[in-house]
């Protein structure tokens, strides 16, 4: 398996534009996580899906952020409209549930909003 | 609230052992301790995990205190490639609670 695949790796957009980040989890994994990382706030959990269903979205900063998981092999994180303070690295991770299982992270998407 | 406490940073010399401490004084009996690390410009990666007994794998060793209120990640012979942020996570299992990251320990390796 190629691991968790995120696209794009880098995104530069203008304030007010819509941004869509994509994630393909590892095949067979049933949990998916979206994180945002900045120097100031560290690694923040935004939303967690289990079996394609959003379980905990308490970390989503505001209504401008939305996430979907239409099937077990694809998820998106959308920001509309984007703002400069959304600039960060966004990570996706997947895991097969269980106490002894590890999560696997993608390489991240570096978002810059100008 | 990551429910664990780690020093902000630590420094060690290359080829020497490194002991990274983690306090998890409110741990429950069924919580696992997981360690991840994040190398520069990469996503976090799993290192090791344990419940009660000490654990070893090819990357590191994990020593868990008898009362389970603390643990120590041991890198037996640090290399420059081990310079990273190390996260200790109390994994309760189920939901997203087990994947909440704190600030971690920034490990600096001196040549």
GROMACS .gro file of C-alpha atoms in nm:
model
  225
    1UNK     CA    1   0.000   0.000   0.000
    2UNK     CA    2   0.125   0.348  -0.081
    3UNK     CA    3   0.021   0.482   0.255
    4UNK     CA    4  -0.210   0.775   0.318
    5UNK     CA    5  -0.212   0.998   0.014
    6UNK     CA    6  -0.288   1.367   0.036
    7UNK     CA    7  -0.326   1.616  -0.244
    8UNK     CA    8  -0.219   1.870  -0.327
    9UNK     CA    9   0.112   1.886  -0.140
   10UNK     CA   10   0.117   2.263  -0.164
   11UNK     CA   11  -0.162   2.510  -0.223
   12UNK     CA   12  -0.141   2.886  -0.253
   13UNK     CA   13  -0.467   3.070  -0.282
   14UNK     CA   14  -0.608   3.416  -0.241
   15UNK     CA   15  -0.821   3.519   0.050
   16UNK     CA   16  -1.187   3.450  -0.017
   17UNK     CA   17  -1.128   3.158  -0.249
   18UNK     CA   18  -1.254   2.806  -0.186
   19UNK     CA   19  -0.990   2.545  -0.104
   20UNK     CA   20  -1.038   2.169  -0.115
   21UNK     CA   21  -0.788   1.930   0.038
   22UNK     CA   22  -0.805   1.562  -0.047
   23UNK     CA   23  -0.712   1.244   0.133
   24UNK     CA   24  -0.702   0.878   0.034
   25UNK     CA   25  -0.669   0.657   0.345
   26UNK     CA   26  -0.499   0.321   0.356
   27UNK     CA   27  -0.724   0.049   0.216
   28UNK     CA   28  -0.911  -0.135   0.489
   29UNK     CA   29  -0.873   0.136   0.751
   30UNK     CA   30  -1.202   0.243   0.905
   31UNK     CA   31  -1.102   0.561   1.091
   32UNK     CA   32  -0.988   0.884   0.934
   33UNK     CA   33  -0.862   1.200   1.101
   34UNK     CA   34  -0.798   1.553   0.977
   35UNK     CA   35  -0.544   1.772   1.159
   36UNK     CA   36  -0.415   2.125   1.126
   37UNK     CA   37  -0.064   2.218   1.238
   38UNK     CA   38   0.076   2.562   1.306
   39UNK     CA   39   0.371   2.681   1.509
   40UNK     CA   40   0.145   2.857   1.755
   41UNK     CA   41  -0.118   2.591   1.813
   42UNK     CA   42   0.066   2.269   1.735
   43UNK     CA   43  -0.118   1.969   1.594
   44UNK     CA   44  -0.492   2.019   1.629
   45UNK     CA   45  -0.749   1.749   1.560
   46UNK     CA   46  -1.021   1.896   1.339
   47UNK     CA   47  -1.255   1.604   1.270
   48UNK     CA   48  -1.271   1.229   1.304
   49UNK     CA   49  -1.463   0.984   1.084
   50UNK     CA   50  -1.541   0.624   1.169
   51UNK     CA   51  -1.681   0.398   0.897
   52UNK     CA   52  -1.732   0.710   0.682
   53UNK     CA   53  -1.948   0.880   0.946
   54UNK     CA   54  -1.832   1.200   1.119
   55UNK     CA   55  -1.805   1.117   1.488
   56UNK     CA   56  -1.637   1.421   1.638
   57UNK     CA   57  -1.611   1.756   1.462
   58UNK     CA   58  -1.562   1.966   1.774
   59UNK     CA   59  -1.222   2.074   1.649
   60UNK     CA   60  -1.351   2.233   1.331
   61UNK     CA   61  -1.276   2.601   1.388
   62UNK     CA   62  -1.584   2.754   1.228
   63UNK     CA   63  -1.851   2.714   0.965
   64UNK     CA   64  -1.608   2.798   0.690
   65UNK     CA   65  -1.461   2.452   0.737
   66UNK     CA   66  -1.641   2.138   0.623
   67UNK     CA   67  -1.534   1.779   0.574
   68UNK     CA   68  -1.686   1.486   0.393
   69UNK     CA   69  -1.615   1.119   0.350
   70UNK     CA   70  -1.838   0.991   0.069
   71UNK     CA   71  -1.678   0.646   0.074
   72UNK     CA   72  -1.413   0.446   0.253
   73UNK     CA   73  -1.137   0.550   0.014
   74UNK     CA   74  -1.177   0.926  -0.006
   75UNK     CA   75  -1.222   1.231   0.213
   76UNK     CA   76  -1.216   1.605   0.157
   77UNK     CA   77  -1.163   1.906   0.379
   78UNK     CA   78  -1.304   2.226   0.235
   79UNK     CA   79  -1.250   2.584   0.343
   80UNK     CA   80  -1.485   2.842   0.201
   81UNK     CA   81  -1.406   3.128   0.206
   82UNK     CA   82  -1.040   3.095   0.296
   83UNK     CA   83  -0.861   3.349   0.517
   84UNK     CA   84  -0.490   3.417   0.579
   85UNK     CA   85  -0.519   3.271   0.929
   86UNK     CA   86  -0.606   2.936   0.771
   87UNK     CA   87  -0.249   2.908   0.648
   88UNK     CA   88  -0.110   2.589   0.799
   89UNK     CA   89  -0.010   2.233   0.721
   90UNK     CA   90  -0.310   2.002   0.708
   91UNK     CA   91  -0.260   1.633   0.778
   92UNK     CA   92  -0.483   1.337   0.717
   93UNK     CA   93  -0.439   1.011   0.907
   94UNK     CA   94  -0.607   0.672   0.894
   95UNK     CA   95  -0.624   0.377   1.127
   96UNK     CA   96  -0.781   0.037   1.165
   97UNK     CA   97  -0.963   0.059   1.497
   98UNK     CA   98  -0.830  -0.128   1.796
   99UNK     CA   99  -0.626  -0.058   2.107
  100UNK     CA  100  -0.312  -0.197   1.952
  101UNK     CA  101  -0.328  -0.025   1.620
  102UNK     CA  102  -0.126   0.267   1.500
  103UNK     CA  103  -0.236   0.561   1.292
  104UNK     CA  104  -0.066   0.639   0.963
  105UNK     CA  105  -0.025   0.997   0.850
  106UNK     CA  106  -0.002   1.146   0.506
  107UNK     CA  107   0.271   1.389   0.403
  108UNK     CA  108   0.041   1.683   0.456
  109UNK     CA  109  -0.082   1.976   0.249
  110UNK     CA  110   0.086   2.309   0.307
  111UNK     CA  111  -0.179   2.576   0.258
  112UNK     CA  112  -0.090   2.941   0.215
  113UNK     CA  113  -0.368   3.195   0.193
  114UNK     CA  114  -0.253   3.538   0.075
  115UNK     CA  115  -0.627   1.835   2.658
  116UNK     CA  116  -0.377   1.567   2.570
  117UNK     CA  117  -0.378   1.426   2.925
  118UNK     CA  118  -0.001   1.378   2.922
  119UNK     CA  119   0.285   1.604   3.025
  120UNK     CA  120   0.622   1.614   2.852
  121UNK     CA  121   0.922   1.848   2.868
  122UNK     CA  122   0.923   2.105   2.591
  123UNK     CA  123   1.268   2.014   2.469
  124UNK     CA  124   1.566   1.791   2.536
  125UNK     CA  125   1.915   1.778   2.401
  126UNK     CA  126   2.146   1.482   2.360
  127UNK     CA  127   2.466   1.386   2.186
  128UNK     CA  128   2.486   1.160   1.887
  129UNK     CA  129   2.540   0.789   1.962
  130UNK     CA  130   2.432   0.830   2.322
  131UNK     CA  131   2.111   0.694   2.476
  132UNK     CA  132   1.816   0.927   2.514
  133UNK     CA  133   1.542   0.896   2.774
  134UNK     CA  134   1.226   1.091   2.696
  135UNK     CA  135   0.987   1.113   2.991
  136UNK     CA  136   0.610   1.137   2.988
  137UNK     CA  137   0.372   1.188   3.279
  138UNK     CA  138   0.021   1.047   3.256
  139UNK     CA  139  -0.088   1.049   3.619
  140UNK     CA  140  -0.463   1.023   3.543
  141UNK     CA  141  -0.431   0.715   3.326
  142UNK     CA  142  -0.701   0.451   3.362
  143UNK     CA  143  -0.640   0.079   3.376
  144UNK     CA  144  -0.727   0.013   3.016
  145UNK     CA  145  -0.544   0.305   2.855
  146UNK     CA  146  -0.250   0.230   2.630
  147UNK     CA  147   0.050   0.459   2.598
  148UNK     CA  148   0.141   0.537   2.239
  149UNK     CA  149   0.443   0.731   2.118
  150UNK     CA  150   0.469   0.908   1.786
  151UNK     CA  151   0.740   1.128   1.644
  152UNK     CA  152   0.741   1.395   1.378
  153UNK     CA  153   1.051   1.449   1.172
  154UNK     CA  154   1.100   1.791   1.011
  155UNK     CA  155   0.859   1.855   0.723
  156UNK     CA  156   0.685   1.519   0.765
  157UNK     CA  157   0.368   1.385   0.919
  158UNK     CA  158   0.384   1.210   1.256
  159UNK     CA  159   0.487   0.847   1.255
  160UNK     CA  160   0.422   0.572   1.506
  161UNK     CA  161   0.711   0.470   1.729
  162UNK     CA  162   0.591   0.227   1.994
  163UNK     CA  163   0.309   0.154   2.237
  164UNK     CA  164   0.249  -0.042   2.556
  165UNK     CA  165   0.004  -0.115   2.835
  166UNK     CA  166   0.187  -0.242   3.142
  167UNK     CA  167   0.503  -0.422   3.045
  168UNK     CA  168   0.814  -0.273   2.897
  169UNK     CA  169   0.821  -0.300   2.519
  170UNK     CA  170   1.097  -0.313   2.262
  171UNK     CA  171   1.096  -0.276   1.887
  172UNK     CA  172   1.348  -0.187   1.621
  173UNK     CA  173   1.304   0.186   1.678
  174UNK     CA  174   1.297   0.221   2.054
  175UNK     CA  175   1.210   0.081   2.395
  176UNK     CA  176   0.925   0.187   2.619
  177UNK     CA  177   0.958   0.162   2.993
  178UNK     CA  178   0.630   0.196   3.184
  179UNK     CA  179   0.632   0.268   3.555
  180UNK     CA  180   0.480   0.008   3.782
  181UNK     CA  181   0.196   0.245   3.880
  182UNK     CA  182   0.158   0.338   3.510
  183UNK     CA  183   0.155   0.709   3.591
  184UNK     CA  184   0.463   0.772   3.384
  185UNK     CA  185   0.663   0.619   3.104
  186UNK     CA  186   0.994   0.672   2.930
  187UNK     CA  187   1.077   0.635   2.565
  188UNK     CA  188   1.432   0.513   2.522
  189UNK     CA  189   1.639   0.562   2.210
  190UNK     CA  190   1.938   0.339   2.273
  191UNK     CA  191   2.181   0.513   2.042
  192UNK     CA  192   2.058   0.841   1.905
  193UNK     CA  193   2.152   0.951   1.557
  194UNK     CA  194   2.106   1.286   1.388
  195UNK     CA  195   1.804   1.137   1.211
  196UNK     CA  196   1.631   1.096   1.546
  197UNK     CA  197   1.600   1.472   1.583
  198UNK     CA  198   1.225   1.523   1.592
  199UNK     CA  199   0.927   1.614   1.808
  200UNK     CA  200   0.820   1.315   2.017
  201UNK     CA  201   0.459   1.285   2.130
  202UNK     CA  202   0.333   1.071   2.415
  203UNK     CA  203  -0.038   0.991   2.386
  204UNK     CA  204  -0.271   0.825   2.630
  205UNK     CA  205  -0.488   0.609   2.412
  206UNK     CA  206  -0.828   0.534   2.558
  207UNK     CA  207  -0.948   0.360   2.244
  208UNK     CA  208  -1.263   0.440   2.058
  209UNK     CA  209  -1.349   0.779   1.923
  210UNK     CA  210  -1.089   1.042   1.855
  211UNK     CA  211  -0.971   1.068   2.212
  212UNK     CA  212  -0.673   0.850   2.151
  213UNK     CA  213  -0.532   1.067   1.879
  214UNK     CA  214  -0.516   1.403   2.051
  215UNK     CA  215  -0.162   1.536   2.042
  216UNK     CA  216  -0.003   1.766   2.297
  217UNK     CA  217   0.301   1.986   2.237
  218UNK     CA  218   0.547   1.697   2.257
  219UNK     CA  219   0.919   1.708   2.328
  220UNK     CA  220   1.151   1.863   2.075
  221UNK     CA  221   1.459   1.639   2.073
  222UNK     CA  222   1.781   1.802   1.960
  223UNK     CA  223   2.075   1.579   1.872
  224UNK     CA  224   2.421   1.729   1.878
  225UNK     CA  225   2.689   1.575   1.655
   0.00000   0.00000   0.00000
